[in-house]
Amino acid sequence: MPQNFRLRFDGAAAERQIREAAARGLFLAAEHVLQVSDEVVPLDEAALQRSGAASVDEPSLTAMVSYDTPYAVVQHERLDFRHAPGRTAKYLENSLNSEREQVAAIIAAQVRRALR
């Protein structure tokens, strides 16, 4: 006896789930970069380190990692400043560059999970 069935694909729902997963992956990846950069961010009284934050703009699927002190940019850009051992300028840029593969893997894992 033949059996009939219908399949219905809701493209809008699938796209929404993938975008949500991508945003979640971006946030997790930004948190990862923040954690890595916190390990090398210049320390004096740790105000710079405590000001670090990760966020995501979901409509544009853009992740941000930032440090919010009046001197964050100066500390990041001035290569002639002396820092404690293990601490360095370019703390955010270098962390992102060193973690590119991990960032991509974190985002991909979230998207794969949504596609199951």
Coordinates of C-alpha atoms in Angstrom, one line a residue:
M1 CA 0.0 0.0 0.0
P2 CA 1.6 3.3 -1.0
Q3 CA 2.1 6.0 1.6
N4 CA 1.8 9.6 0.9
F5 CA 3.5 12.4 2.9
R6 CA 4.2 16.1 2.4
L7 CA 7.3 18.0 3.1
R8 CA 7.2 21.7 3.7
F9 CA 10.2 23.9 3.8
D10 CA 9.9 27.2 5.7
G11 CA 12.8 29.1 4.3
A12 CA 12.1 32.2 6.5
A13 CA 12.2 30.1 9.7
A14 CA 15.4 28.4 8.6
E15 CA 17.0 31.7 7.8
R16 CA 15.9 33.1 11.2
Q17 CA 17.4 30.1 13.0
I18 CA 20.7 30.4 11.2
R19 CA 21.0 34.1 11.8
E20 CA 20.2 33.6 15.5
A21 CA 22.9 30.8 15.6
A22 CA 25.4 33.1 13.8
A23 CA 24.7 35.9 16.3
R24 CA 25.1 33.5 19.2
G25 CA 28.4 32.2 17.7
L26 CA 29.6 35.7 17.2
F27 CA 29.0 36.6 20.8
L28 CA 30.7 33.4 22.0
A29 CA 33.7 34.2 19.7
A30 CA 33.9 37.8 20.9
E31 CA 33.8 36.5 24.5
H32 CA 36.7 34.2 23.6
V33 CA 38.8 37.0 22.1
L34 CA 38.1 39.1 25.2
Q35 CA 39.3 36.3 27.5
V36 CA 42.5 35.9 25.4
S37 CA 43.1 39.7 25.3
D38 CA 42.5 40.0 29.1
E39 CA 45.5 37.7 29.6
V40 CA 47.8 40.3 27.9
V41 CA 46.1 43.6 28.4
P42 CA 48.4 46.1 30.2
L43 CA 47.8 46.2 34.0
D44 CA 48.3 48.9 36.5
E45 CA 45.3 48.8 38.7
A46 CA 43.3 46.5 36.4
A47 CA 40.8 49.2 35.4
L48 CA 41.5 48.7 31.7
Q49 CA 41.0 44.9 32.0
R50 CA 37.8 45.3 34.0
S51 CA 36.4 47.7 31.3
G52 CA 36.5 45.0 28.6
A53 CA 33.3 43.9 27.0
A54 CA 32.0 41.7 24.2
S55 CA 28.8 42.5 22.4
V56 CA 26.9 41.7 19.1
D57 CA 24.8 43.8 16.9
E58 CA 22.3 41.1 15.7
P59 CA 20.8 43.0 12.7
S60 CA 24.2 43.4 11.1
L61 CA 25.8 40.3 12.5
T62 CA 28.7 42.2 13.8
A63 CA 30.6 41.3 17.0
M64 CA 32.6 43.9 19.0
V65 CA 35.2 43.6 21.7
S66 CA 36.0 46.8 23.4
Y67 CA 37.9 48.3 26.4
D68 CA 36.3 51.5 27.7
T69 CA 38.8 53.7 29.6
P70 CA 40.1 57.1 28.5
Y71 CA 43.5 55.6 27.8
A72 CA 42.5 52.3 26.2
V73 CA 43.4 53.4 22.7
V74 CA 46.7 54.9 23.7
Q75 CA 47.7 51.7 25.6
H76 CA 46.7 49.7 22.6
E77 CA 48.6 51.7 20.0
R78 CA 51.7 53.0 21.7
L79 CA 54.4 50.4 21.1
D80 CA 57.0 52.4 23.1
F81 CA 55.2 52.0 26.4
R82 CA 56.7 49.6 28.9
H83 CA 54.4 46.9 30.3
A84 CA 54.6 44.3 33.0
P85 CA 56.0 40.9 31.8
G86 CA 53.4 39.1 29.6
R87 CA 51.5 42.4 29.0
T88 CA 51.7 44.2 25.7
A89 CA 50.4 46.9 23.4
K90 CA 48.1 45.7 20.6
Y91 CA 46.5 43.4 23.1
L92 CA 43.2 43.3 21.2
E93 CA 44.5 43.2 17.7
N94 CA 47.0 40.4 18.4
S95 CA 44.5 38.4 20.3
L96 CA 42.0 38.5 17.4
N97 CA 44.7 37.6 14.9
S98 CA 46.0 34.7 17.0
E99 CA 42.5 33.3 17.5
R100 CA 41.1 33.6 14.0
E101 CA 40.8 29.9 13.5
Q102 CA 39.2 29.4 16.9
V103 CA 36.8 32.3 16.2
A104 CA 35.7 30.7 12.9
A105 CA 35.3 27.3 14.6
I106 CA 33.1 28.8 17.4
I107 CA 30.8 30.5 14.9
A108 CA 30.6 27.4 12.6
A109 CA 29.7 25.1 15.6
Q110 CA 26.8 27.3 16.5
V111 CA 25.5 27.4 12.9
R112 CA 26.0 23.6 12.5
R113 CA 24.0 23.1 15.7
A114 CA 21.1 25.1 14.3
L115 CA 21.1 23.1 11.1
R116 CA 20.5 19.8 12.9

